[in-house]
Amino acid sequence: MNNHLSERINNMATSATLAMAAKARELRGQGKDIIGLSLGEPDFNIPDFIKEAAKKAIDENYSSYSPVDGYVDLKQAISNKFKRDNNLEYGLNQIVVSTGAKQSLANIAMVMLNKGDEVILPAPYWVSYSDIVKLAEGVPVEVPTSIASDFKMTPEQLEAAITPKTKMMWFSSPCNPSGSVYNEKELKGLVEVLKKHPGIFVVSDEIYEHINFRGGHVSIAGIDGMYDRTITVNGVSKAFAMTGWRIGYLGGPDWVAKACTKFQGQNTSGANAIAQRATITALEAPISKIQFMIDEFHKRRDLILDLLGEIKGFNLNVPEGAFYVFPDISSFFGKTMKGKKINNASDFALYLLEFANVATVTGEAFGNPNCIRISYAASEAELREAISRIKAAL
Ligand code: PMP
Ligand code: GLU
């Protein structure tokens, strides 16, 4: 039946993170004791004060369609958040609320890219960027980085990747999957290059901004000359453990916001009303209310680095944010273990699934074929057990 499907969908890769999570769920259903370290999803419950706000919204009958771009008071809370946390001034006409940051990204691609427009993706990049870009008929241009540069793109690499067709650059800091955080100096270095190419727009995905163990998150939109050409994407999935509630948002030039609203209006309409109401409460809360989760991720980061450090052949950077480690495991390529030849990172991830019962994600999906991604958004006990199983299987 495949020939009845569009080329668009036939050419699209399945999200590797979601595919691995589904596979882990399926194996668990068959009775296997799988530890899932594949999905980037906080294992905390949503804080009670946010749940209460959602319950109140139900009782207050927030049941109708919301404005396509989000409730005005939510957009005001987002505007205040941008000012408070990022020193960015986004008016209400510059903000669009969507069904997750993933939809914000898809909206941007659909309203900004024409066929053949190139989008620079410092690799490793978040798994969905390249297929979202392709869906909009753009061309992802990967710029490979490695542990040697802490998985960060240098100004020279950016310059070399720019062509007359370059329309945008998309990146996340803190980065999924590498956990790398660009500091102000590094961002300014990239901005110096961008200044020479005024037609290039930047998507700055800051969904992990609060999960930053070094502190001092820097928004590229705040750097001289970048405000009018940056779209800042964020959401409540990660910092507030609200992944399933599906609220993300963007701040950017008013004409981008207007176009995204138009596109979303023909697509999905306003995001879930109850989740939007709860998001107001989440964003108005002081960061101190979620600090316990950030502290816990920090502890687990240190733990997983210690544990993985004991396994020969794992080469690691020290991630400063998000909740992933992205070890280079290419030293295993070419080896045969338990009758399985490991040719690449996908073979390695499947090997770990089969022989350690631990689900991870191949780095290939993130544009780096030498690595795997391990999410440490899991309990300390699970992490200890998972790493000891991996060690035994290797
Ligand atoms: N960007 C990055 C870097 C992510 O890790 C995620 C997590 N899935 C998203 C965007 C999308 O987040 P959501 O759609 O849950 O808001
Ligand atoms: N962002 C998370 C991850 O990278 C969630 C899964 C997804 O939306 O792809 O695992």
mmCIF file of N, CA and C in Angstrom, residues 174-247:
data_model
loop_
_atom_site.group_PDB
_atom_site.id
_atom_site.type_symbol
_atom_site.label_atom_id
_atom_site.label_comp_id
_atom_site.label_asym_id
_atom_site.label_seq_id
_atom_site.Cartn_x
_atom_site.Cartn_y
_atom_site.Cartn_z
ATOM 1 N N PRO A 174 21.052 24.581 26.563
ATOM 2 C CA PRO A 174 21.762 23.320 26.614
ATOM 3 C C PRO A 174 21.284 22.365 25.507
ATOM 4 N N CYS A 175 22.238 21.580 25.014
ATOM 5 C CA CYS A 175 21.974 20.782 23.820
ATOM 6 C C CYS A 175 21.430 19.387 24.140
ATOM 7 N N ASN A 176 20.377 19.051 23.443
ATOM 8 C CA ASN A 176 19.949 17.659 23.351
ATOM 9 C C ASN A 176 20.509 17.184 22.027
ATOM 10 N N PRO A 177 21.426 16.245 21.974
ATOM 11 C CA PRO A 177 21.753 15.225 22.956
ATOM 12 C C PRO A 177 23.059 15.404 23.732
ATOM 13 N N SER A 178 23.879 16.412 23.473
ATOM 14 C CA SER A 178 25.233 16.388 24.051
ATOM 15 C C SER A 178 25.312 16.992 25.448
ATOM 16 N N GLY A 179 24.278 17.758 25.848
ATOM 17 C CA GLY A 179 24.319 18.436 27.142
ATOM 18 C C GLY A 179 25.227 19.663 27.143
ATOM 19 N N SER A 180 25.809 19.987 25.994
ATOM 20 C CA SER A 180 26.723 21.133 25.925
ATOM 21 C C SER A 180 25.961 22.444 26.055
ATOM 22 N N VAL A 181 26.616 23.416 26.690
ATOM 23 C CA VAL A 181 26.011 24.736 26.878
ATOM 24 C C VAL A 181 26.941 25.770 26.252
ATOM 25 N N TYR A 182 26.427 26.556 25.326
ATOM 26 C CA TYR A 182 27.232 27.629 24.730
ATOM 27 C C TYR A 182 27.294 28.792 25.719
ATOM 28 N N ASN A 183 28.496 29.267 26.028
ATOM 29 C CA ASN A 183 28.597 30.449 26.883
ATOM 30 C C ASN A 183 28.536 31.707 26.013
ATOM 31 N N GLU A 184 28.538 32.869 26.657
ATOM 32 C CA GLU A 184 28.340 34.113 25.921
ATOM 33 C C GLU A 184 29.450 34.336 24.884
ATOM 34 N N LYS A 185 30.668 34.021 25.271
ATOM 35 C CA LYS A 185 31.788 34.240 24.358
ATOM 36 C C LYS A 185 31.640 33.373 23.100
ATOM 37 N N GLU A 186 31.247 32.130 23.317
ATOM 38 C CA GLU A 186 31.080 31.223 22.171
ATOM 39 C C GLU A 186 29.946 31.694 21.251
ATOM 40 N N LEU A 187 28.854 32.153 21.865
ATOM 41 C CA LEU A 187 27.744 32.641 21.039
ATOM 42 C C LEU A 187 28.158 33.898 20.285
ATOM 43 N N LYS A 188 28.900 34.771 20.967
ATOM 44 C CA LYS A 188 29.348 36.000 20.295
ATOM 45 C C LYS A 188 30.244 35.683 19.105
ATOM 46 N N GLY A 189 31.022 34.632 19.239
ATOM 47 C CA GLY A 189 31.870 34.197 18.127
ATOM 48 C C GLY A 189 31.029 33.820 16.913
ATOM 49 N N LEU A 190 29.928 33.101 17.168
ATOM 50 C CA LEU A 190 29.042 32.712 16.058
ATOM 51 C C LEU A 190 28.346 33.949 15.489
ATOM 52 N N VAL A 191 27.962 34.865 16.381
ATOM 53 C CA VAL A 191 27.257 36.079 15.945
ATOM 54 C C VAL A 191 28.152 36.927 15.029
ATOM 55 N N GLU A 192 29.444 36.960 15.321
ATOM 56 C CA GLU A 192 30.368 37.727 14.461
ATOM 57 C C GLU A 192 30.284 37.236 13.013
ATOM 58 N N VAL A 193 30.153 35.923 12.855
ATOM 59 C CA VAL A 193 30.032 35.354 11.503
ATOM 60 C C VAL A 193 28.672 35.716 10.921
ATOM 61 N N LEU A 194 27.628 35.572 11.725
ATOM 62 C CA LEU A 194 26.264 35.837 11.232
ATOM 63 C C LEU A 194 26.102 37.299 10.808
ATOM 64 N N LYS A 195 26.812 38.183 11.474
ATOM 65 C CA LYS A 195 26.717 39.616 11.134
ATOM 66 C C LYS A 195 27.083 39.873 9.676
ATOM 67 N N LYS A 196 27.982 39.031 9.162
ATOM 68 C CA LYS A 196 28.395 39.197 7.754
ATOM 69 C C LYS A 196 27.345 38.660 6.789
ATOM 70 N N HIS A 197 26.346 37.961 7.342
ATOM 71 C CA HIS A 197 25.316 37.326 6.503
ATOM 72 C C HIS A 197 23.940 37.684 7.071
ATOM 73 N N PRO A 198 23.498 38.909 6.835
ATOM 74 C CA PRO A 198 22.295 39.401 7.529
ATOM 75 C C PRO A 198 21.002 38.660 7.177
ATOM 76 N N GLY A 199 21.013 37.860 6.110
ATOM 77 C CA GLY A 199 19.777 37.160 5.720
ATOM 78 C C GLY A 199 19.547 35.860 6.473
ATOM 79 N N ILE A 200 20.492 35.472 7.325
ATOM 80 C CA ILE A 200 20.348 34.176 8.007
ATOM 81 C C ILE A 200 19.634 34.362 9.356
ATOM 82 N N PHE A 201 18.585 33.568 9.550
ATOM 83 C CA PHE A 201 17.831 33.608 10.811
ATOM 84 C C PHE A 201 18.253 32.456 11.709
ATOM 85 N N VAL A 202 18.075 32.671 13.010
ATOM 86 C CA VAL A 202 18.487 31.648 13.972
ATOM 87 C C VAL A 202 17.280 31.155 14.764
ATOM 88 N N VAL A 203 17.183 29.832 14.906
ATOM 89 C CA VAL A 203 16.229 29.263 15.857
ATOM 90 C C VAL A 203 17.025 28.819 17.069
ATOM 91 N N SER A 204 16.719 29.436 18.203
ATOM 92 C CA SER A 204 17.412 29.110 19.438
ATOM 93 C C SER A 204 16.450 28.325 20.325
ATOM 94 N N ASP A 205 16.703 27.030 20.436
ATOM 95 C CA ASP A 205 15.820 26.139 21.187
ATOM 96 C C ASP A 205 16.339 26.095 22.624
ATOM 97 N N GLU A 206 15.599 26.731 23.517
ATOM 98 C CA GLU A 206 16.088 26.905 24.891
ATOM 99 C C GLU A 206 15.255 26.110 25.893
ATOM 100 N N ILE A 207 14.728 24.982 25.428
ATOM 101 C CA ILE A 207 13.813 24.213 26.272
ATOM 102 C C ILE A 207 14.498 23.652 27.528
ATOM 103 N N TYR A 208 15.835 23.543 27.497
ATOM 104 C CA TYR A 208 16.553 23.047 28.688
ATOM 105 C C TYR A 208 17.199 24.186 29.493
ATOM 106 N N GLU A 209 16.773 25.419 29.265
ATOM 107 C CA GLU A 209 17.512 26.543 29.858
ATOM 108 C C GLU A 209 17.705 26.408 31.368
ATOM 109 N N HIS A 210 16.694 25.902 32.063
ATOM 110 C CA HIS A 210 16.816 25.828 33.526
ATOM 111 C C HIS A 210 17.635 24.620 33.973
ATOM 112 N N ILE A 211 17.764 23.628 33.096
ATOM 113 C CA ILE A 211 18.523 22.429 33.483
ATOM 114 C C ILE A 211 19.967 22.665 33.031
ATOM 115 N N ASN A 212 20.597 23.538 33.778
ATOM 116 C CA ASN A 212 21.922 24.042 33.433
ATOM 117 C C ASN A 212 22.725 24.056 34.732
ATOM 118 N N PHE A 213 23.753 23.197 34.811
ATOM 119 C CA PHE A 213 24.451 23.003 36.076
ATOM 120 C C PHE A 213 25.538 24.041 36.307
ATOM 121 N N ARG A 214 25.842 24.790 35.268
ATOM 122 C CA ARG A 214 26.853 25.822 35.410
ATOM 123 C C ARG A 214 26.183 27.156 35.721
ATOM 124 N N GLY A 215 24.897 27.273 35.324
ATOM 125 C CA GLY A 215 24.166 28.530 35.505
ATOM 126 C C GLY A 215 24.534 29.491 34.395
ATOM 127 N N GLY A 216 23.873 30.639 34.390
ATOM 128 C CA GLY A 216 24.219 31.666 33.409
ATOM 129 C C GLY A 216 23.798 31.321 31.996
ATOM 130 N N HIS A 217 22.524 30.943 31.828
ATOM 131 C CA HIS A 217 22.023 30.674 30.472
ATOM 132 C C HIS A 217 22.078 31.953 29.634
ATOM 133 N N VAL A 218 22.537 31.848 28.401
ATOM 134 C CA VAL A 218 22.589 33.016 27.512
ATOM 135 C C VAL A 218 21.684 32.776 26.305
ATOM 136 N N SER A 219 20.803 33.748 26.045
ATOM 137 C CA SER A 219 19.930 33.684 24.865
ATOM 138 C C SER A 219 20.592 34.451 23.737
ATOM 139 N N ILE A 220 20.729 33.811 22.593
ATOM 140 C CA ILE A 220 21.419 34.465 21.476
ATOM 141 C C ILE A 220 20.636 35.698 21.004
ATOM 142 N N ALA A 221 19.311 35.706 21.198
ATOM 143 C CA ALA A 221 18.498 36.860 20.778
ATOM 144 C C ALA A 221 18.919 38.133 21.519
ATOM 145 N N GLY A 222 19.549 37.975 22.685
ATOM 146 C CA GLY A 222 19.954 39.136 23.486
ATOM 147 C C GLY A 222 21.304 39.708 23.057
ATOM 148 N N ILE A 223 21.982 39.022 22.152
ATOM 149 C CA ILE A 223 23.298 39.508 21.705
ATOM 150 C C ILE A 223 23.089 40.539 20.595
ATOM 151 N N ASP A 224 23.877 41.584 20.686
ATOM 152 C CA ASP A 224 23.766 42.710 19.750
ATOM 153 C C ASP A 224 23.518 42.277 18.302
ATOM 154 N N GLY A 225 22.483 42.794 17.702
ATOM 155 C CA GLY A 225 22.219 42.534 16.287
ATOM 156 C C GLY A 225 21.389 41.292 16.014
ATOM 157 N N MET A 226 21.087 40.502 17.053
ATOM 158 C CA MET A 226 20.423 39.219 16.801
ATOM 159 C C MET A 226 18.921 39.211 17.068
ATOM 160 N N TYR A 227 18.434 40.197 17.815
ATOM 161 C CA TYR A 227 17.028 40.159 18.248
ATOM 162 C C TYR A 227 16.056 40.027 17.074
ATOM 163 N N ASP A 228 16.284 40.802 16.017
ATOM 164 C CA ASP A 228 15.339 40.810 14.892
ATOM 165 C C ASP A 228 15.466 39.597 13.985
ATOM 166 N N ARG A 229 16.481 38.789 14.234
ATOM 167 C CA ARG A 229 16.669 37.637 13.347
ATOM 168 C C ARG A 229 16.759 36.315 14.111
ATOM 169 N N THR A 230 16.222 36.338 15.333
ATOM 170 C CA THR A 230 16.225 35.109 16.130
ATOM 171 C C THR A 230 14.798 34.752 16.524
ATOM 172 N N ILE A 231 14.497 33.477 16.504
ATOM 173 C CA ILE A 231 13.239 32.995 17.055
ATOM 174 C C ILE A 231 13.616 32.110 18.232
ATOM 175 N N THR A 232 13.152 32.511 19.401
ATOM 176 C CA THR A 232 13.494 31.793 20.620
ATOM 177 C C THR A 232 12.355 30.823 20.949
ATOM 178 N N VAL A 233 12.719 29.543 21.037
ATOM 179 C CA VAL A 233 11.716 28.498 21.290
ATOM 180 C C VAL A 233 11.911 27.960 22.708
ATOM 181 N N ASN A 234 10.796 27.727 23.389
ATOM 182 C CA ASN A 234 10.881 27.201 24.739
ATOM 183 C C ASN A 234 9.597 26.421 25.035
ATOM 184 N N GLY A 235 9.475 25.899 26.235
ATOM 185 C CA GLY A 235 8.286 25.136 26.583
ATOM 186 C C GLY A 235 8.363 24.667 28.020
ATOM 187 N N VAL A 236 7.312 23.996 28.468
ATOM 188 C CA VAL A 236 7.285 23.584 29.874
ATOM 189 C C VAL A 236 7.534 22.089 30.073
ATOM 190 N N SER A 237 7.787 21.359 28.964
ATOM 191 C CA SER A 237 7.952 19.904 29.081
ATOM 192 C C SER A 237 9.065 19.511 30.043
ATOM 193 N N LYS A 238 10.192 20.188 29.929
ATOM 194 C CA LYS A 238 11.374 19.692 30.640
ATOM 195 C C LYS A 238 11.474 20.252 32.049
ATOM 196 N N ALA A 239 11.503 21.578 32.181
ATOM 197 C CA ALA A 239 11.745 22.169 33.507
ATOM 198 C C ALA A 239 10.598 21.877 34.474
ATOM 199 N N PHE A 240 9.374 21.743 33.950
ATOM 200 C CA PHE A 240 8.233 21.535 34.839
ATOM 201 C C PHE A 240 7.693 20.107 34.760
ATOM 202 N N ALA A 241 8.435 19.232 34.091
ATOM 203 C CA ALA A 241 8.047 17.820 33.967
ATOM 204 C C ALA A 241 6.654 17.669 33.361
ATOM 205 N N MET A 242 6.316 18.549 32.415
ATOM 206 C CA MET A 242 4.961 18.557 31.843
ATOM 207 C C MET A 242 4.931 18.003 30.414
ATOM 208 N N THR A 243 5.742 17.000 30.136
ATOM 209 C CA THR A 243 5.882 16.516 28.751
ATOM 210 C C THR A 243 4.548 16.178 28.089
ATOM 211 N N GLY A 244 3.678 15.497 28.833
ATOM 212 C CA GLY A 244 2.427 15.042 28.221
ATOM 213 C C GLY A 244 1.362 16.128 28.106
ATOM 214 N N TRP A 245 1.610 17.267 28.702
ATOM 215 C CA TRP A 245 0.597 18.323 28.662
ATOM 216 C C TRP A 245 0.711 19.158 27.401
ATOM 217 N N ARG A 246 1.835 19.049 26.725
ATOM 218 C CA ARG A 246 2.047 19.571 25.390
ATOM 219 C C ARG A 246 1.877 21.084 25.248
ATOM 220 N N ILE A 247 2.703 21.827 25.968
ATOM 221 C CA ILE A 247 2.710 23.274 25.761
ATOM 222 C C ILE A 247 4.137 23.749 25.461
#
